[in-house]
């Protein structure tokens, strides 16, 4: 019996499972899913968990069940590409015939002294829980510094403002405008929302050091009670340790069929893969669809697809609390109530369709 091992039950890993099960998995193939959690987590909603506006229960989805799907829960420490073996914390190992690495990303601290030690994160569900406890145990008029005003930082700041109107929230960002990858018209709309809701934006920031309860911007200290880091991501450490070619972001360079050159049995999925778009749940799912096509061809002894059509991504949606939002859908900027309703609908469909 061949063993397909999937590292990580995130958006990409979940899509692979849902496409292969129950009817497309050949009789001579079994799947071993390895994840640190016994459920799929809706990572795009971690900001709301950290802010305290939703509970754990709202962002968990059960993995599918199947007689030939076996799960192991724990942390992956390394992958031996030549021995075709995955090593786990505690010394266990799992052999594979085919491997999909979808371990996601970690915070990138840009070599800022103290950033990793003295800031909170929303990259994993465990980190988001810790951030929730810290933020929601703050006393009235406490100050929260959020470093990084991309999508995660903006959504966290807006949701925290809705959850704790008594807090002083400072949003630090390197760019002239927050959400620098979005059209300026959209960025200006979100900045206006923050101004109206008492969130201070500090643009042109350069965080040079972090100490307990102090963040240094251009070496100037700002006292705060909590610092949350949302200023960049990098591939999981296991992927960073792989002795293979990577792009300048540390993501693995792949063939057209999404496997590592010279390792046709090892695919890299999602945030760890070098793809022509910024990492996102939508991109991981689109890539997973193509990987499943490759696996089915491979298992049936057919030639692998020589090419795939370009990924078609529908857009990006963000929330500003429960009533307002923003987004880009088919390159069209959306602001106000409509994108917030769209995001709620997409989340509902994902959770209850997949669950």
Short mmCIF file of C-alpha atoms in Angstrom, two decimals:
data_model
loop_
_atom_site.label_atom_id
_atom_site.label_comp_id
_atom_site.label_asym_id
_atom_site.label_seq_id
_atom_site.Cartn_x
_atom_site.Cartn_y
_atom_site.Cartn_z
CA UNK A 1 0.00 0.00 0.00
CA UNK A 2 1.44 3.35 -1.06
CA UNK A 3 1.53 6.07 1.60
CA UNK A 4 0.76 9.69 0.71
CA UNK A 5 1.91 11.84 3.64
CA UNK A 6 0.47 15.34 3.99
CA UNK A 7 2.33 17.67 6.34
CA UNK A 8 -0.13 20.29 7.56
CA UNK A 9 -3.92 20.33 7.50
CA UNK A 10 -4.19 23.96 6.44
CA UNK A 11 -6.17 25.31 3.50
CA UNK A 12 -4.08 23.49 0.89
CA UNK A 13 -3.84 20.21 2.78
CA UNK A 14 -7.58 20.29 3.49
CA UNK A 15 -8.35 20.84 -0.21
CA UNK A 16 -6.21 17.82 -1.16
CA UNK A 17 -8.13 15.65 1.32
CA UNK A 18 -11.51 16.87 0.12
CA UNK A 19 -10.61 16.21 -3.53
CA UNK A 20 -9.19 12.71 -2.99
CA UNK A 21 -11.80 11.54 -0.47
CA UNK A 22 -14.02 9.65 -0.62
CA UNK A 23 -13.98 8.59 -4.29
CA UNK A 24 -10.70 9.54 -6.01
CA UNK A 25 -8.19 7.77 -3.77
CA UNK A 26 -6.94 4.59 -5.49
CA UNK A 27 -7.44 1.33 -3.58
CA UNK A 28 -3.68 0.86 -3.18
CA UNK A 29 -3.04 4.30 -1.62
CA UNK A 30 -3.50 5.43 1.97
CA UNK A 31 -3.09 8.94 3.38
CA UNK A 32 -1.24 9.93 6.55
CA UNK A 33 -2.05 13.45 7.70
CA UNK A 34 0.39 15.02 10.15
CA UNK A 35 -0.66 18.20 11.95
CA UNK A 36 -0.07 19.74 15.36
CA UNK A 37 -3.84 20.11 15.87
CA UNK A 38 -6.63 17.50 15.60
CA UNK A 39 -8.71 19.86 13.46
CA UNK A 40 -8.38 22.28 10.56
CA UNK A 41 -8.03 25.91 11.69
CA UNK A 42 -9.44 28.91 9.83
CA UNK A 43 -6.23 30.90 9.92
CA UNK A 44 -7.75 33.88 8.13
CA UNK A 45 -9.84 34.48 11.27
CA UNK A 46 -7.05 34.34 13.87
CA UNK A 47 -7.17 38.14 14.20
CA UNK A 48 -10.74 37.90 15.56
CA UNK A 49 -9.79 35.12 17.98
CA UNK A 50 -6.91 37.25 19.30
CA UNK A 51 -9.16 40.31 19.62
CA UNK A 52 -11.77 38.34 21.54
CA UNK A 53 -14.73 38.78 19.17
CA UNK A 54 -15.07 35.08 18.28
CA UNK A 55 -14.40 31.86 20.17
CA UNK A 56 -12.14 28.92 19.39
CA UNK A 57 -15.15 26.91 18.30
CA UNK A 58 -15.88 29.30 15.41
CA UNK A 59 -12.55 28.69 13.68
CA UNK A 60 -12.26 24.90 13.90
CA UNK A 61 -13.37 22.48 11.18
CA UNK A 62 -13.13 18.70 11.54
CA UNK A 63 -10.88 16.79 9.18
CA UNK A 64 -12.69 14.33 6.87
CA UNK A 65 -13.00 10.70 7.92
CA UNK A 66 -12.09 7.72 5.76
CA UNK A 67 -10.84 4.17 6.45
CA UNK A 68 -7.57 4.90 4.62
CA UNK A 69 -6.96 8.32 6.18
CA UNK A 70 -4.74 8.08 9.24
CA UNK A 71 -3.82 11.05 11.39
CA UNK A 72 -0.77 11.74 13.54
CA UNK A 73 -0.68 14.82 15.73
CA UNK A 74 2.61 16.47 16.61
CA UNK A 75 5.35 18.79 15.37
CA UNK A 76 7.45 17.95 12.31
CA UNK A 77 11.15 18.56 12.96
CA UNK A 78 12.70 17.63 9.59
CA UNK A 79 12.25 15.89 6.26
CA UNK A 80 14.88 13.58 4.77
CA UNK A 81 14.25 13.81 1.01
CA UNK A 82 16.66 11.01 0.13
CA UNK A 83 15.44 8.51 2.72
CA UNK A 84 11.81 9.59 2.06
CA UNK A 85 11.19 9.99 5.76
CA UNK A 86 9.50 12.60 7.98
CA UNK A 87 10.86 13.05 11.51
CA UNK A 88 8.62 14.18 14.36
CA UNK A 89 9.27 15.76 17.73
CA UNK A 90 9.86 12.96 20.22
CA UNK A 91 11.74 10.76 17.75
CA UNK A 92 8.92 9.18 15.70
CA UNK A 93 9.40 8.85 11.95
CA UNK A 94 6.98 8.31 9.08
CA UNK A 95 8.02 6.87 5.70
CA UNK A 96 6.32 8.08 2.54
CA UNK A 97 5.92 7.22 -1.10
CA UNK A 98 4.60 10.67 -1.94
CA UNK A 99 4.85 13.75 0.26
CA UNK A 100 2.99 17.07 0.29
CA UNK A 101 4.65 19.73 2.46
CA UNK A 102 2.07 22.31 3.50
CA UNK A 103 3.43 23.49 6.83
CA UNK A 104 2.59 27.16 6.36
CA UNK A 105 4.54 30.17 7.50
CA UNK A 106 6.02 31.79 10.58
CA UNK A 107 6.59 35.40 11.58
CA UNK A 108 9.60 37.10 10.02
CA UNK A 109 11.32 39.45 12.46
CA UNK A 110 13.80 41.07 10.03
CA UNK A 111 16.63 40.71 12.58
CA UNK A 112 15.03 43.33 14.86
CA UNK A 113 16.54 42.80 18.34
CA UNK A 114 13.94 41.64 20.86
CA UNK A 115 11.14 41.28 18.32
CA UNK A 116 10.80 37.50 18.63
CA UNK A 117 11.23 37.48 22.40
CA UNK A 118 8.97 40.39 23.39
CA UNK A 119 6.10 40.45 20.89
CA UNK A 120 2.91 38.45 20.50
CA UNK A 121 1.77 36.72 17.31
CA UNK A 122 -1.32 35.52 15.43
CA UNK A 123 0.45 33.01 13.17
CA UNK A 124 -0.82 29.84 14.91
CA UNK A 125 -3.96 29.09 16.86
CA UNK A 126 -1.86 28.59 20.03
CA UNK A 127 -0.16 31.96 19.55
CA UNK A 128 -3.52 33.60 18.86
CA UNK A 129 -4.93 32.16 22.09
CA UNK A 130 -1.98 33.56 24.03
CA UNK A 131 -2.42 36.94 22.35
CA UNK A 132 -6.13 36.88 23.20
CA UNK A 133 -5.39 36.26 26.87
CA UNK A 134 -2.81 39.04 27.00
CA UNK A 135 -4.95 41.61 25.15
CA UNK A 136 -8.17 40.91 26.98
CA UNK A 137 -6.56 40.92 30.42
CA UNK A 138 -5.29 44.47 29.90
CA UNK A 139 -6.58 47.16 32.19
CA UNK A 140 -8.53 50.16 30.90
CA UNK A 141 -6.51 52.72 28.90
CA UNK A 142 -3.66 50.28 28.27
CA UNK A 143 -1.65 50.78 25.06
CA UNK A 144 -1.31 48.15 22.35
CA UNK A 145 1.29 48.51 19.59
CA UNK A 146 0.66 46.56 16.38
CA UNK A 147 3.70 46.37 14.11
CA UNK A 148 2.79 45.95 10.45
CA UNK A 149 -0.26 47.30 8.63
CA UNK A 150 -0.86 44.70 5.96
CA UNK A 151 -4.08 42.74 5.95
CA UNK A 152 -3.43 40.94 9.27
CA UNK A 153 -2.40 44.06 11.17
CA UNK A 154 -5.32 46.10 9.85
CA UNK A 155 -7.90 43.43 10.64
CA UNK A 156 -6.45 42.88 14.12
CA UNK A 157 -6.45 46.63 14.88
CA UNK A 158 -10.04 47.11 13.72
CA UNK A 159 -11.34 44.03 15.51
CA UNK A 160 -9.51 44.97 18.72
CA UNK A 161 -11.03 48.44 18.54
CA UNK A 162 -14.48 46.82 18.34
CA UNK A 163 -13.68 44.45 21.20
CA UNK A 164 -11.96 46.95 23.53
CA UNK A 165 -13.01 50.55 22.97
CA UNK A 166 -11.03 51.57 26.06
CA UNK A 167 -7.61 50.61 24.68
CA UNK A 168 -5.09 52.92 23.03
CA UNK A 169 -4.09 51.28 19.75
CA UNK A 170 -1.02 52.32 17.76
CA UNK A 171 -0.49 50.85 14.29
CA UNK A 172 3.11 51.06 13.04
CA UNK A 173 3.85 50.61 9.33
CA UNK A 174 6.91 51.16 7.12
CA UNK A 175 4.98 52.56 4.17
CA UNK A 176 3.49 55.97 3.53
CA UNK A 177 0.02 54.37 3.52
CA UNK A 178 -1.27 51.27 5.28
CA UNK A 179 -2.27 48.32 3.07
CA UNK A 180 0.47 49.37 0.64
CA UNK A 181 -0.29 46.51 -1.77
CA UNK A 182 -3.84 47.83 -2.28
CA UNK A 183 -4.96 50.86 -4.36
CA UNK A 184 -4.41 54.16 -2.56
CA UNK A 185 -8.14 54.94 -2.67
CA UNK A 186 -8.82 51.82 -0.62
CA UNK A 187 -5.95 52.51 1.79
CA UNK A 188 -7.29 56.03 2.35
CA UNK A 189 -10.74 54.63 3.14
CA UNK A 190 -9.30 52.31 5.80
CA UNK A 191 -7.11 55.10 7.23
CA UNK A 192 -10.20 57.32 7.55
CA UNK A 193 -12.00 54.51 9.40
CA UNK A 194 -9.10 54.23 11.84
CA UNK A 195 -9.02 58.00 12.39
CA UNK A 196 -12.75 58.04 13.12
CA UNK A 197 -12.39 55.12 15.54
CA UNK A 198 -9.38 56.43 17.43
CA UNK A 199 -6.66 54.11 16.14
CA UNK A 200 -3.37 55.98 15.75
CA UNK A 201 -1.46 55.23 12.54
CA UNK A 202 2.31 55.79 12.60
CA UNK A 203 3.48 55.72 8.98
CA UNK A 204 7.06 55.58 7.73
CA UNK A 205 7.95 53.52 10.77
CA UNK A 206 11.20 51.63 11.20
CA UNK A 207 11.13 49.40 14.26
CA UNK A 208 14.74 49.15 15.38
CA UNK A 209 14.36 47.32 18.70
CA UNK A 210 11.77 45.82 21.04
CA UNK A 211 12.11 45.55 24.80
CA UNK A 212 9.54 44.51 27.42
CA UNK A 213 6.74 47.11 27.16
CA UNK A 214 8.78 49.32 24.82
CA UNK A 215 8.90 49.46 21.02
CA UNK A 216 11.56 51.61 19.35
CA UNK A 217 10.61 53.44 16.16
CA UNK A 218 13.68 55.01 14.50
CA UNK A 219 15.34 54.38 17.90
CA UNK A 220 12.70 56.51 19.63
CA UNK A 221 10.99 54.59 22.47
CA UNK A 222 7.20 54.18 22.66
CA UNK A 223 5.87 52.78 25.92
CA UNK A 224 3.17 50.16 25.51
CA UNK A 225 1.62 47.29 27.41
CA UNK A 226 1.62 44.76 24.56
CA UNK A 227 3.33 44.56 21.17
CA UNK A 228 1.77 42.34 18.47
CA UNK A 229 3.94 41.52 15.45
CA UNK A 230 2.27 41.30 12.02
CA UNK A 231 5.20 42.62 9.96
CA UNK A 232 6.05 39.84 7.55
CA UNK A 233 6.15 36.07 7.15
CA UNK A 234 8.64 33.40 6.11
CA UNK A 235 8.31 29.67 5.35
CA UNK A 236 8.23 27.17 8.20
CA UNK A 237 11.63 26.28 9.69
CA UNK A 238 11.43 22.72 8.33
CA UNK A 239 11.22 24.13 4.79
CA UNK A 240 13.97 26.67 5.43
CA UNK A 241 16.22 23.77 6.42
CA UNK A 242 15.63 21.77 3.23
CA UNK A 243 18.79 21.59 1.04
CA UNK A 244 16.96 22.68 -2.13
CA UNK A 245 16.82 25.79 -4.31
CA UNK A 246 14.70 28.65 -2.96
CA UNK A 247 13.66 32.14 -4.10
CA UNK A 248 14.67 35.36 -2.34
CA UNK A 249 11.76 34.93 0.08
CA UNK A 250 13.00 31.48 1.13
CA UNK A 251 10.19 29.66 -0.68
CA UNK A 252 10.97 26.43 -2.54
CA UNK A 253 11.33 26.67 -6.32
CA UNK A 254 9.21 23.96 -7.94
CA UNK A 255 8.59 22.37 -11.32
CA UNK A 256 5.42 23.13 -13.28
CA UNK A 257 3.90 20.07 -11.60
CA UNK A 258 4.64 21.52 -8.12
CA UNK A 259 7.26 19.00 -7.01
CA UNK A 260 10.87 19.72 -6.03
CA UNK A 261 13.28 19.29 -8.98
CA UNK A 262 14.92 15.83 -8.76
CA UNK A 263 12.36 14.77 -6.14
CA UNK A 264 9.23 13.85 -8.11
CA UNK A 265 7.62 12.39 -5.00
CA UNK A 266 7.82 15.60 -2.92
CA UNK A 267 5.39 18.48 -3.46
CA UNK A 268 5.45 21.83 -1.66
CA UNK A 269 2.14 23.57 -1.10
CA UNK A 270 0.97 27.01 -0.05
CA UNK A 271 3.05 29.57 1.84
CA UNK A 272 6.27 27.55 1.41
CA UNK A 273 6.05 27.33 -2.39
CA UNK A 274 7.52 29.85 -4.81
CA UNK A 275 4.45 30.93 -6.79
CA UNK A 276 3.59 33.99 -8.91
CA UNK A 277 1.26 35.46 -6.28
CA UNK A 278 1.46 36.50 -2.64
CA UNK A 279 0.66 33.65 -0.21
CA UNK A 280 -3.03 33.26 0.60
CA UNK A 281 -5.57 30.58 1.49
CA UNK A 282 -7.10 30.95 -1.96
CA UNK A 283 -3.75 30.39 -3.68
CA UNK A 284 -3.00 27.30 -1.56
CA UNK A 285 -6.35 25.80 -2.53
CA UNK A 286 -5.81 26.54 -6.23
CA UNK A 287 -2.38 24.91 -6.12
CA UNK A 288 -3.80 21.91 -4.23
CA UNK A 289 -6.27 21.30 -7.08
CA UNK A 290 -3.36 21.02 -9.52
CA UNK A 291 -1.32 18.76 -7.23
CA UNK A 292 -4.26 16.37 -6.97
CA UNK A 293 -4.40 16.19 -10.78
CA UNK A 294 -0.70 15.32 -10.87
CA UNK A 295 -1.05 12.62 -8.21
CA UNK A 296 -4.01 10.96 -9.92
CA UNK A 297 -2.11 10.86 -13.24
CA UNK A 298 1.00 9.51 -11.50
CA UNK A 299 -0.86 6.78 -9.60
CA UNK A 300 -2.61 5.59 -12.76
CA UNK A 301 0.64 5.47 -14.76
CA UNK A 302 -0.38 8.26 -17.14
CA UNK A 303 1.91 11.06 -18.34
CA UNK A 304 1.93 14.03 -15.99
CA UNK A 305 0.33 17.29 -17.14
CA UNK A 306 2.90 19.36 -19.02
CA UNK A 307 1.32 22.66 -18.02
CA UNK A 308 -1.56 24.21 -16.12
CA UNK A 309 -3.62 27.33 -16.80
CA UNK A 310 -2.63 30.35 -14.68
CA UNK A 311 -4.17 30.54 -11.22
CA UNK A 312 -7.39 32.54 -11.22
CA UNK A 313 -7.74 34.25 -7.86
CA UNK A 314 -11.02 36.00 -7.13
CA UNK A 315 -9.62 38.72 -4.91
CA UNK A 316 -9.02 39.73 -1.30
CA UNK A 317 -11.56 40.68 1.36
CA UNK A 318 -10.84 42.33 4.71
CA UNK A 319 -12.98 43.36 7.65
CA UNK A 320 -13.21 46.58 9.65
CA UNK A 321 -15.11 45.29 12.64
CA UNK A 322 -18.47 43.60 12.13
CA UNK A 323 -20.13 46.20 9.87
CA UNK A 324 -17.53 47.58 7.46
CA UNK A 325 -14.95 46.06 5.18
CA UNK A 326 -12.76 46.49 2.13
CA UNK A 327 -11.45 44.38 -0.69
CA UNK A 328 -10.35 43.85 -4.25
CA UNK A 329 -12.62 41.62 -6.32
CA UNK A 330 -11.60 41.15 -9.96
CA UNK A 331 -9.27 44.15 -9.46
CA UNK A 332 -12.23 46.30 -8.45
CA UNK A 333 -11.93 48.11 -5.09
CA UNK A 334 -14.84 47.51 -2.69
CA UNK A 335 -15.45 49.51 0.49
CA UNK A 336 -18.14 49.59 3.14
CA UNK A 337 -20.87 47.12 4.00
CA UNK A 338 -20.76 44.95 0.87
CA UNK A 339 -17.22 43.51 1.23
CA UNK A 340 -17.91 42.76 4.91
CA UNK A 341 -21.05 40.82 3.98
CA UNK A 342 -19.15 39.03 1.21
CA UNK A 343 -16.41 37.99 3.63
CA UNK A 344 -18.94 36.66 6.13
CA UNK A 345 -20.62 34.69 3.35
CA UNK A 346 -17.35 33.21 2.10
CA UNK A 347 -16.41 32.17 5.64
CA UNK A 348 -19.82 30.59 6.26
CA UNK A 349 -19.69 28.67 2.98
CA UNK A 350 -16.16 27.42 3.64
CA UNK A 351 -16.86 26.28 7.18
CA UNK A 352 -20.16 24.54 6.61
CA UNK A 353 -19.44 23.16 3.13
CA UNK A 354 -16.11 21.66 4.22
CA UNK A 355 -17.35 20.64 7.65
#
